[in-house]
């Protein structure tokens, strides 16, 4: 029994939405960070699904690029977070309040 | 050789799957390679040198690398003019007039950025090669975006451009605001790139390719059945680009990041991010989605109107010069969007020209802001600019030229850039948009001129502050201080800001009759208040060179615009 490709696309869309909403409503930087990863992986799932549906290897290759970029982002992101929160107790985005915005 | 080993040998695997490694045409990506190679060289030198090299060494090297990549870009430009555009590296990179112009522009930004950074890092006594290395990586990302012919490469370029910028925003570790700016920029930037990747995935699903040219020809030949997926993908791509170019409503990060980041990094960031993002946006919309013009033009129309108006209106009420310039850069993004929205080759040409002009102006302006900000990079209130022309005429004069050019004054490049985008917009029958653009230019003139008048119209900051009659009682004998000051005839009657700054200057002026001696005292206790002491306004020779280049370009090309206009026209002949 095979699952139709559209279900994977729906799952990816749901994951992407969870990530996007999570990023906007959660205040913990690390959780926000995880939400970004969720969004990137939703995009990866979409790539793989389309790649299978179209019988084209290009989409699966794209996933590797996205994975590498995500890893690089994690390195820099965690570096920034650590640099900031060495001065603070908890990792809450609202603690950073010098700038207006 | 055992059968298993033979089966696993790379050659066998490649042959079995018919995987052909692409031929890499290294001349096509030479400017990027020079920047990245130069960056590795700099990092290597700094790692093996026994003690810290002065920042000027790195700045010289960075400018040299920039000049090398400028030469490589001009060679490519020459090749394209002679032999026509070509694709390289499995059609992922497209070298045409447009791409080479972006390459040239990025190289110029690297060179100018190195000058302003050297002056700043020298004053702040920041050692190390990091700033220059990050700038080089970032510029190579913008180059990739401008010459990309594949959505995956656009994405890679976007990340190579952005990730170093996140770090540059947080490079000033002494100020907490810098770290905050880095975090804000990072979270929103990563969010926008995730949206962008999802857009690529949907576009890929609808068209079966990530290659820009293939998508374009696919859309030209086929009627897409799953139109929703394609339009969704396009919309998400536009959102991703909107974040990068700071178009309203995706601009929220801009003022905070600009206010918090180290000032020369802001100039670099503003220039290079806009070049990369607009370069890729023009490429994607014009060469890939011309068939969907009726879908993206209304979206860009709305984006442009919002960006133009919000940028100009909110900038008017800012008291912090960096925030004001942040909103002004949003306003400029609106003008560039005007050319993109036109959807014609004339619009692309006008946008490119605007990008060139804007990059030079924004680098120079933030170069001056970095100088006036003083040691510690904290003093960016508008009151610091009062009477600047009397203390630093040349600095204030350069700033005035750059600001007037941003406002679009005649005899500067800023005038022609605004003229061309509005012309392109009118030629594309977007009359309402062109009207709004002119209106927003008029509003924008107000806050540029306010800063110019502050620099030229009034005497030094402390005297303006003394004129404030409502000094708080706790300030300690303010009446006496005012009484001892020279007659009020020299003081402006204008509504100077009754701020803590005024109080501090009052305290400092108390007991000192002679303004010259008051100034000397201000120099003595430098950290006591935000008074602009002359000693704090040291302009490094590096900054002078950078400013001379920026102002010279702005004025010379403003009086004699044809070379740059021709350059932009040749670059967009293919659209």
XYZ file of C-alpha atoms in Angstrom:
676
model
C 0.000 0.000 0.000
C 1.433 3.316 -0.920
C 0.605 6.699 0.466
C -0.275 9.325 -2.092
C 2.269 12.108 -2.551
C -0.216 14.809 -1.640
C -0.307 13.554 1.948
C 3.390 14.220 2.276
C 2.883 17.689 0.887
C 0.097 18.336 3.367
C 2.292 17.070 6.199
C 5.097 19.364 5.048
C 2.722 22.317 4.889
C 1.485 21.561 8.402
C 5.034 21.267 9.735
C 5.967 24.524 8.030
C 2.980 26.282 9.562
C 3.783 24.917 13.020
C 7.309 26.229 12.627
C 6.207 29.640 11.391
C 3.566 30.104 14.085
C 5.933 28.781 16.736
C 8.600 31.266 15.739
C 6.126 34.105 16.036
C 4.521 33.131 19.360
C 7.269 31.444 21.383
C 9.680 33.632 23.329
C 12.479 31.215 24.121
C 15.271 31.742 21.629
C 16.203 28.087 21.498
C 12.619 27.080 20.784
C 12.413 29.776 18.107
C 15.536 28.292 16.690
C 13.992 24.816 16.618
C 10.986 26.252 14.824
C 13.271 27.516 12.072
C 14.733 24.034 11.750
C 11.196 22.664 11.521
C 10.435 25.056 8.662
C 13.600 24.121 6.799
C 12.859 20.430 7.177
C 9.314 20.944 5.978
C 10.833 22.434 2.840
C 13.123 19.408 2.596
C 10.173 17.028 2.818
C 8.467 18.970 0.046
C 11.581 18.726 -2.091
C 11.821 14.960 -1.629
C 8.143 14.422 -2.286
C 8.192 16.408 -5.496
C 11.424 14.725 -6.476
C 9.748 11.334 -6.241
C 6.579 12.486 -7.922
C 8.462 14.071 -10.807
C 11.005 11.229 -10.940
C 13.786 13.831 -10.953
C 16.908 13.633 -8.814
C 17.328 17.414 -8.612
C 15.004 17.848 -5.668
C 16.888 15.340 -3.560
C 20.163 17.060 -4.326
C 18.615 20.341 -3.197
C 17.920 18.740 0.189
C 21.640 18.297 0.772
C 22.275 21.949 0.105
C 19.523 22.945 2.499
C 20.891 20.590 5.164
C 24.376 22.044 4.881
C 23.085 25.599 5.051
C 20.925 24.712 8.052
C 23.977 23.306 9.807
C 25.957 26.465 9.097
C 23.084 28.549 10.405
C 22.957 26.508 13.591
C 26.649 27.144 14.205
C 26.349 30.892 13.788
C 22.998 31.129 15.546
C 24.096 29.231 18.624
C 27.297 31.274 18.668
C 25.300 34.505 18.731
C 22.929 33.171 21.386
C 25.801 32.048 23.604
C 27.578 35.377 23.152
C 24.487 37.247 24.304
C 23.416 35.017 27.152
C 26.767 34.792 28.819
C 25.644 38.052 30.448
C 22.174 36.835 31.383
C 20.422 34.140 33.354
C 17.829 32.709 30.995
C 17.402 32.481 27.253
C 14.237 34.526 26.785
C 13.908 36.799 23.794
C 12.066 39.501 25.775
C 15.065 39.958 28.068
C 16.726 41.658 25.134
C 14.936 44.967 25.245
C 17.442 47.758 24.681
C 16.349 48.258 21.092
C 12.775 49.466 20.620
C 11.052 47.450 17.877
C 40.684 -5.952 -6.864
C 37.788 -7.673 -5.186
C 34.405 -7.436 -6.851
C 33.049 -5.485 -3.911
C 35.801 -2.911 -4.107
C 35.310 -2.622 -7.822
C 31.618 -2.090 -7.259
C 32.285 0.641 -4.730
C 34.972 2.475 -6.623
C 33.843 5.998 -7.476
C 34.478 5.589 -11.183
C 32.201 2.590 -11.307
C 29.467 4.311 -9.378
C 29.648 7.327 -11.592
C 29.567 5.239 -14.725
C 26.713 3.082 -13.478
C 24.481 5.995 -12.666
C 25.500 8.085 -15.604
C 26.428 10.887 -13.249
C 28.541 13.380 -15.116
C 30.469 15.869 -13.061
C 29.986 19.341 -14.467
C 32.793 21.180 -16.115
C 33.730 24.121 -13.911
C 34.623 27.234 -15.852
C 36.771 28.982 -13.296
C 36.957 32.296 -15.123
C 33.194 32.634 -14.799
C 33.372 32.559 -11.014
C 36.751 34.264 -10.723
C 35.588 37.350 -8.741
C 33.951 35.139 -6.109
C 37.024 32.919 -5.994
C 39.288 35.935 -5.523
C 37.209 37.204 -2.613
C 37.004 33.792 -0.940
C 40.654 32.967 -1.617
C 41.684 36.368 -0.317
C 39.589 35.790 2.775
C 41.350 32.465 3.442
C 44.692 34.174 2.899
C 43.835 36.893 5.419
C 42.685 34.324 7.969
C 45.859 32.331 7.396
C 48.089 35.362 7.832
C 46.337 36.407 11.018
C 46.594 32.860 12.365
C 50.326 32.481 11.792
C 51.444 36.033 12.608
C 53.043 35.960 16.086
C 51.356 39.165 17.303
C 48.304 41.157 16.288
C 48.805 42.950 13.018
C 47.391 46.478 12.913
C 43.971 46.770 11.366
C 45.382 48.939 8.576
C 47.294 45.964 7.210
C 44.119 43.962 6.886
C 42.274 46.925 5.417
C 44.957 47.403 2.783
C 44.829 43.705 1.961
C 41.027 43.755 1.768
C 41.061 46.763 -0.537
C 43.661 44.988 -2.661
C 41.496 41.871 -2.856
C 38.565 44.067 -3.785
C 40.573 45.709 -6.560
C 41.646 42.280 -7.855
C 38.045 41.111 -7.985
C 37.058 44.413 -9.601
C 39.596 43.765 -12.340
C 38.364 40.181 -12.774
C 34.792 41.484 -13.000
C 35.754 44.061 -15.603
C 37.502 41.345 -17.609
C 34.276 39.323 -17.503
C 32.358 42.444 -18.548
C 34.691 42.814 -21.495
C 34.230 39.133 -22.406
C 30.470 39.496 -22.298
C 30.527 42.600 -24.478
C 32.754 40.819 -26.990
C 31.499 37.260 -26.978
C 28.020 37.532 -25.539
C 26.628 36.052 -22.348
C 27.396 32.484 -21.377
C 26.389 29.911 -18.774
C 28.906 27.989 -16.734
C 29.119 25.248 -14.125
C 26.233 23.105 -15.369
C 24.171 26.212 -16.208
C 24.039 27.210 -12.555
C 25.942 30.436 -13.169
C 24.928 32.860 -15.860
C 27.477 35.465 -16.843
C 25.778 38.263 -18.714
C 25.907 42.033 -18.580
C 23.613 42.106 -15.579
C 25.731 39.651 -13.598
C 28.970 41.450 -14.374
C 27.509 44.755 -13.268
C 26.564 43.194 -9.945
C 30.106 41.760 -9.702
C 31.636 45.182 -10.329
C 29.313 46.790 -7.823
C 30.097 44.228 -5.095
C 33.826 44.701 -5.648
C 33.430 48.471 -5.247
C 31.471 47.969 -2.036
C 34.233 45.743 -0.650
C 36.865 48.396 -1.385
C 34.870 51.290 0.076
C 33.760 49.193 3.040
C 37.382 48.386 3.877
C 38.267 52.095 4.081
C 35.430 52.972 6.433
C 35.964 49.884 8.559
C 39.668 50.670 8.947
C 38.941 54.130 10.357
C 36.358 52.749 12.746
C 38.287 49.716 13.990
C 41.389 51.863 14.405
C 39.544 54.312 16.650
C 37.808 51.587 18.642
C 41.105 49.716 18.937
C 39.503 46.494 17.777
C 42.127 44.062 16.624
C 41.721 41.058 14.444
C 40.818 40.131 10.933
C 37.230 39.007 11.541
C 35.463 42.057 10.193
C 37.311 41.989 6.888
C 37.006 38.215 6.463
C 33.260 38.370 7.076
C 32.868 41.289 4.672
C 34.661 39.361 1.944
C 32.490 36.265 2.391
C 29.359 38.333 2.449
C 30.227 40.185 -0.736
C 30.973 36.911 -2.519
C 27.466 35.756 -1.554
C 25.951 38.858 -3.113
C 27.994 38.190 -6.258
C 26.649 34.636 -6.433
C 23.105 35.917 -6.104
C 23.599 38.355 -8.930
C 25.038 35.757 -11.295
C 22.904 32.782 -10.230
C 20.913 30.917 -12.820
C 19.517 28.362 -10.411
C 17.204 28.873 -7.455
C 19.403 26.656 -5.300
C 22.367 28.885 -6.075
C 20.248 31.949 -5.286
C 19.517 30.353 -1.916
C 23.171 29.507 -1.300
C 24.181 33.028 -2.261
C 21.529 34.423 0.058
C 22.928 32.427 2.961
C 26.564 33.180 2.149
C 25.523 36.823 2.081
C 23.449 36.760 5.255
C 25.266 34.548 7.733
C 28.404 36.752 7.864
C 26.139 39.801 8.193
C 24.521 38.311 11.308
C 27.956 37.983 12.850
C 29.026 41.469 11.741
C 25.935 42.900 13.441
C 27.079 41.376 16.726
C 30.762 42.095 16.359
C 30.860 44.942 18.883
C 30.893 42.891 22.061
C 31.155 45.862 24.421
C 27.664 47.043 23.612
C 24.726 44.814 24.545
C 22.705 46.405 21.730
C 25.065 44.907 19.183
C 24.375 41.381 20.418
C 20.667 42.059 20.390
C 20.863 43.339 16.857
C 22.687 40.179 15.835
C 20.049 37.985 17.432
C 17.142 39.883 15.891
C 18.760 39.879 12.489
C 19.576 36.209 12.802
C 16.105 35.056 13.861
C 14.265 37.088 11.247
C 16.856 36.358 8.582
C 16.710 32.629 9.220
C 12.910 32.814 9.193
C 12.958 34.554 5.839
C 15.386 32.058 4.343
C 13.203 29.174 5.520
C 10.246 30.826 3.792
C 12.421 31.320 0.725
C 13.442 27.638 0.618
C 9.839 26.548 0.902
C 9.079 28.845 -2.005
C 11.831 27.177 -4.022
C 10.434 23.745 -3.147
C 6.948 24.693 -4.329
C 8.273 26.269 -7.512
C 10.286 23.139 -8.157
C 7.215 21.006 -7.639
C 5.139 23.044 -10.062
C 7.733 23.315 -12.818
C 10.055 20.338 -12.329
C 13.272 22.319 -12.211
C 15.192 24.788 -10.102
C 17.096 26.210 -13.042
C 15.879 29.737 -13.774
C 16.143 29.370 -17.541
C 14.448 25.954 -17.519
C 11.606 27.236 -15.369
C 11.213 30.181 -17.722
C 11.037 28.043 -20.840
C 8.769 25.526 -19.089
C 6.332 28.270 -18.174
C 6.482 29.709 -21.666
C 5.576 26.380 -23.254
C 3.150 24.827 -20.784
C -0.015 25.742 -19.045
C 0.578 24.898 -15.419
C -2.215 22.775 -14.009
C -1.326 23.160 -10.336
C -1.310 26.918 -10.584
C -1.860 27.328 -6.855
C 1.428 25.631 -6.014
C 3.317 27.799 -8.500
C 1.737 31.031 -7.300
C 2.290 30.008 -3.692
C 5.923 29.360 -4.461
C 6.297 32.721 -6.181
C 4.611 34.485 -3.277
C 6.929 32.823 -0.745
C 9.950 33.751 -2.867
C 8.763 37.363 -2.859
C 8.351 37.259 0.929
C 11.910 35.977 1.276
C 13.257 38.727 -0.970
C 11.066 41.278 0.793
C 12.750 40.476 4.095
C 16.204 40.865 2.617
C 15.559 44.178 0.903
C 13.550 45.452 3.905
C 10.317 46.072 2.027
C 7.286 46.924 4.167
C 5.654 44.852 5.746
C 8.819 42.755 6.106
C 10.957 45.624 7.372
C 10.538 45.184 11.144
C 14.126 44.139 11.737
C 15.715 47.041 9.888
C 15.635 49.931 12.396
C 16.697 47.778 15.323
C 19.484 46.034 13.463
C 20.761 49.305 12.013
C 20.655 51.009 15.397
C 22.409 48.180 17.218
C 25.101 47.087 14.779
C 28.544 48.679 14.572
C 28.099 51.678 12.288
C 30.449 50.844 9.389
C 28.959 47.350 9.341
C 25.541 48.959 8.862
C 26.683 50.792 5.756
C 28.209 47.647 4.342
C 25.163 45.576 5.270
C 22.733 48.033 3.742
C 24.676 48.157 0.497
C 25.604 44.532 0.002
C 22.297 42.990 1.117
C 20.326 45.251 -1.210
C 22.648 44.532 -4.142
C 22.418 40.772 -3.680
C 18.716 40.613 -2.989
C 17.652 43.031 -5.714
C 20.049 41.420 -8.175
C 18.493 38.018 -7.597
C 14.973 39.443 -7.469
C 15.374 41.135 -10.847
C 16.861 37.996 -12.308
C 14.139 35.702 -10.952
C 11.254 37.936 -11.940
C 12.530 39.053 -15.331
C 14.145 35.925 -16.718
C 12.034 33.257 -15.010
C 8.570 34.579 -14.331
C 7.866 37.076 -17.122
C 4.822 34.976 -18.032
C 3.384 35.524 -14.555
C 3.835 39.285 -14.773
C 0.152 39.917 -14.150
C 0.487 38.032 -10.865
C 3.606 39.619 -9.414
C 3.187 43.181 -10.590
C 0.218 43.953 -8.293
C 2.063 42.425 -5.307
C 5.130 44.551 -5.998
C 2.907 47.570 -6.561
C 1.457 47.222 -3.063
C 4.874 46.503 -1.552
C 6.394 49.543 -3.247
C 3.639 51.933 -2.106
C 3.806 50.720 1.500
C 7.612 50.793 1.519
C 7.839 54.281 0.039
C 5.295 55.842 2.365
C 6.152 54.100 5.626
C 9.874 54.586 5.127
C 9.514 58.323 4.553
C 6.840 58.998 7.182
C 8.411 57.116 10.073
C 11.852 58.532 9.351
C 10.488 62.021 9.984
C 9.830 61.353 13.670
C 13.157 59.660 14.463
C 15.601 61.416 16.786
C 18.351 58.833 16.401
C 20.290 59.344 13.178
C 20.946 55.644 12.668
C 17.259 54.812 12.994
C 16.393 57.688 10.698
C 18.800 56.381 8.089
C 17.344 52.901 8.567
C 13.908 54.183 7.603
C 15.462 56.177 4.805
C 16.981 52.952 3.489
C 13.493 51.411 3.586
C 12.332 54.376 1.540
C 15.150 53.782 -0.944
C 14.134 50.122 -1.210
C 10.717 51.382 -2.262
C 12.276 53.414 -5.063
C 14.240 50.420 -6.310
C 11.045 48.347 -6.193
C 9.523 50.979 -8.479
C 11.895 49.952 -11.238
C 11.306 46.259 -10.554
C 7.552 46.713 -10.597
C 7.694 48.350 -14.023
C 8.679 44.932 -15.380
C 10.504 46.402 -18.374
C 14.173 46.417 -19.311
C 14.074 50.145 -18.691
C 12.880 49.455 -15.169
C 15.651 46.936 -14.589
C 18.182 49.443 -15.863
C 16.842 52.154 -13.573
C 16.884 49.768 -10.600
C 20.481 48.768 -11.277
C 21.529 52.387 -11.588
C 19.724 53.184 -8.348
C 21.473 50.270 -6.613
C 24.855 51.562 -7.708
C 24.123 55.088 -6.539
C 22.519 53.986 -3.311
C 25.401 51.704 -2.321
C 27.941 54.514 -2.618
C 25.707 56.971 -0.772
C 24.819 54.671 2.087
C 28.420 53.580 2.640
C 29.588 57.188 2.770
C 26.750 58.354 4.991
C 27.310 55.647 7.566
C 31.022 56.347 7.331
C 30.351 59.886 8.569
C 27.870 58.635 11.161
C 30.565 56.303 12.498
C 32.935 59.250 12.908
C 30.379 61.513 14.592
C 29.242 58.652 16.833
C 32.492 59.058 18.698
C 34.432 56.567 20.702
C 32.237 53.702 21.837
C 29.901 54.145 18.861
C 27.094 55.418 21.072
C 26.370 59.049 20.183
C 23.892 58.936 17.351
C 21.343 61.485 18.522
C 20.633 64.323 16.141
C 21.949 66.828 18.730
C 25.465 65.602 18.092
C 25.235 67.009 14.601
C 24.380 70.550 15.711
C 27.045 72.936 14.558
C 29.173 70.195 13.066
C 29.950 72.429 10.104
C 31.647 74.935 12.408
C 33.948 72.345 13.928
C 34.516 69.950 11.039
C 33.571 71.816 7.866
C 34.887 69.203 5.490
C 33.187 66.331 7.294
C 29.903 68.199 7.494
C 30.235 69.227 3.846
C 30.708 65.618 2.735
C 27.763 64.530 4.833
C 25.640 67.304 3.365
C 26.476 66.251 -0.194
C 25.673 62.622 0.591
C 22.396 63.509 2.323
C 21.303 65.887 -0.431
C 22.108 63.195 -2.972
C 19.954 60.758 -1.000
C 17.191 63.352 -1.083
C 17.578 63.566 -4.869
C 19.086 67.019 -5.270
C 20.154 67.984 -8.802
C 23.820 67.707 -9.795
C 24.149 64.523 -7.783
C 23.716 60.920 -8.804
C 20.757 60.717 -6.423
C 18.757 63.003 -8.690
C 19.235 60.838 -11.768
C 18.565 57.618 -9.890
C 15.200 58.884 -8.693
C 14.451 60.373 -12.101
C 15.104 57.107 -13.934
C 13.012 54.875 -11.685
C 10.097 57.299 -11.833
C 10.471 57.591 -15.609
C 10.475 53.799 -15.926
C 7.402 53.605 -13.741
C 5.546 56.180 -15.820
C 6.568 54.425 -19.035
C 4.985 51.276 -17.588
C 1.778 53.263 -16.886
C 2.041 53.004 -13.103
C 1.020 56.616 -12.648
C -0.301 56.284 -9.107
C 2.895 54.599 -7.989
C 5.049 57.289 -9.584
C 2.999 59.986 -7.869
C 3.376 58.308 -4.485
C 7.119 57.985 -5.125
C 7.452 61.714 -5.807
C 5.380 62.486 -2.725
C 7.576 60.269 -0.567
C 10.684 61.898 -2.031
C 9.294 65.255 -0.926
C 8.656 63.930 2.591
C 12.105 62.367 2.685
C 13.702 65.680 1.736
C 12.398 67.067 5.020
C 14.413 64.786 7.279
C 17.554 64.921 5.171
C 17.406 68.695 5.201
C 16.744 68.721 8.950
C 20.057 66.980 9.491
C 21.815 69.312 7.046
C 20.357 72.362 8.801
C 21.382 70.961 12.166
C 24.945 70.707 10.915
C 25.116 74.106 9.263
C 22.521 76.245 10.971
C 23.407 76.213 14.633
C 26.426 76.724 16.795
C 27.935 73.981 18.883
C 25.761 71.611 20.876
C 26.440 72.922 24.369
C 25.412 76.460 23.575
C 22.178 75.277 22.050
C 21.514 73.297 25.197
C 22.101 76.228 27.493
C 19.299 78.103 25.798
C 16.825 75.601 27.218
C 14.924 77.434 29.925
C 13.346 74.354 31.487
C 16.481 72.722 32.841
C 15.490 70.320 35.635
C 15.996 71.614 39.164
C 18.348 68.824 40.069
C 20.872 70.004 37.531
C 22.691 72.114 40.074
C 22.916 75.897 39.598
C 21.790 76.021 35.992
C 20.757 79.654 36.342
C 24.240 80.646 37.367
C 25.745 78.824 34.475
C 23.434 80.472 31.998
C 24.151 83.841 33.548
C 27.846 83.414 33.115
C 27.561 82.504 29.525
C 28.088 84.981 26.678
C 25.055 86.997 25.613
C 22.159 84.982 24.314
C 22.420 86.731 20.966
C 24.669 83.977 19.694
C 22.301 81.316 20.877
C 19.578 79.890 18.673
C 16.094 80.463 19.971
C 14.920 77.241 18.389
C 13.437 74.449 20.473
C 16.575 72.667 21.493
C 16.035 69.360 23.168
C 15.663 69.555 26.927
C 17.480 66.351 27.569
C 19.857 64.908 30.042
C 22.511 65.919 27.557
C 21.620 69.546 28.059
C 21.797 69.176 31.824
C 25.192 67.572 31.714
C 26.546 70.242 29.443
C 25.158 72.860 31.773
C 26.960 71.362 34.701
C 30.091 71.254 32.733
C 29.758 74.836 31.567
C 29.126 76.106 35.106
C 31.965 78.325 36.219
C 33.490 78.589 32.798
C 32.890 81.873 31.064
C 34.894 81.229 27.963
C 33.329 78.737 25.581
C 36.751 77.733 24.386
C 37.727 76.720 27.892
C 34.427 74.923 28.326
C 35.354 72.892 25.325
C 38.712 72.078 26.840
C 36.984 70.897 29.989
C 34.667 68.752 27.932
C 37.669 67.111 26.388
C 39.156 66.511 29.822
C 36.265 64.439 31.174
C 35.364 62.750 27.977
C 33.063 60.086 29.368
C 30.934 62.406 31.471
C 28.397 63.312 28.829
C 27.466 63.235 25.200
C 29.104 66.531 24.354
C 30.950 66.307 21.081
C 34.499 67.063 22.015
C 36.784 67.901 19.163
C 39.279 65.295 20.262
C 36.529 62.737 19.885
C 35.950 63.675 16.275
C 39.220 62.426 14.914
C 38.774 61.527 11.278
C 41.152 58.843 10.178
C 42.866 59.259 6.792
C 41.187 56.021 5.759
C 37.778 57.570 6.250
C 38.858 60.655 4.289
C 39.873 58.485 1.349
C 36.596 56.577 1.490
C 34.590 59.784 1.772
C 36.497 61.401 -1.063
C 35.681 58.414 -3.273
C 32.001 58.448 -2.297
C 31.504 62.201 -2.626
C 33.590 62.355 -5.791
C 31.543 59.620 -7.452
C 28.311 61.219 -6.339
C 29.148 64.658 -7.688
C 31.143 63.771 -10.800
C 28.659 61.180 -12.022
C 25.857 63.534 -10.998
C 27.151 66.211 -13.341
C 28.242 63.795 -16.038
C 25.918 60.795 -15.698
C 26.287 59.141 -19.079
C 29.055 56.568 -18.271
C 27.163 54.917 -15.448
C 23.848 55.120 -17.273
C 25.386 53.469 -20.313
C 26.870 50.830 -18.070
C 23.466 50.004 -16.633
C 21.850 50.095 -20.083
C 24.348 47.642 -21.544
C 23.846 45.404 -18.550
C 20.127 45.030 -19.087
C 20.001 44.831 -22.868
C 19.080 41.160 -22.648
C 15.939 41.520 -20.593
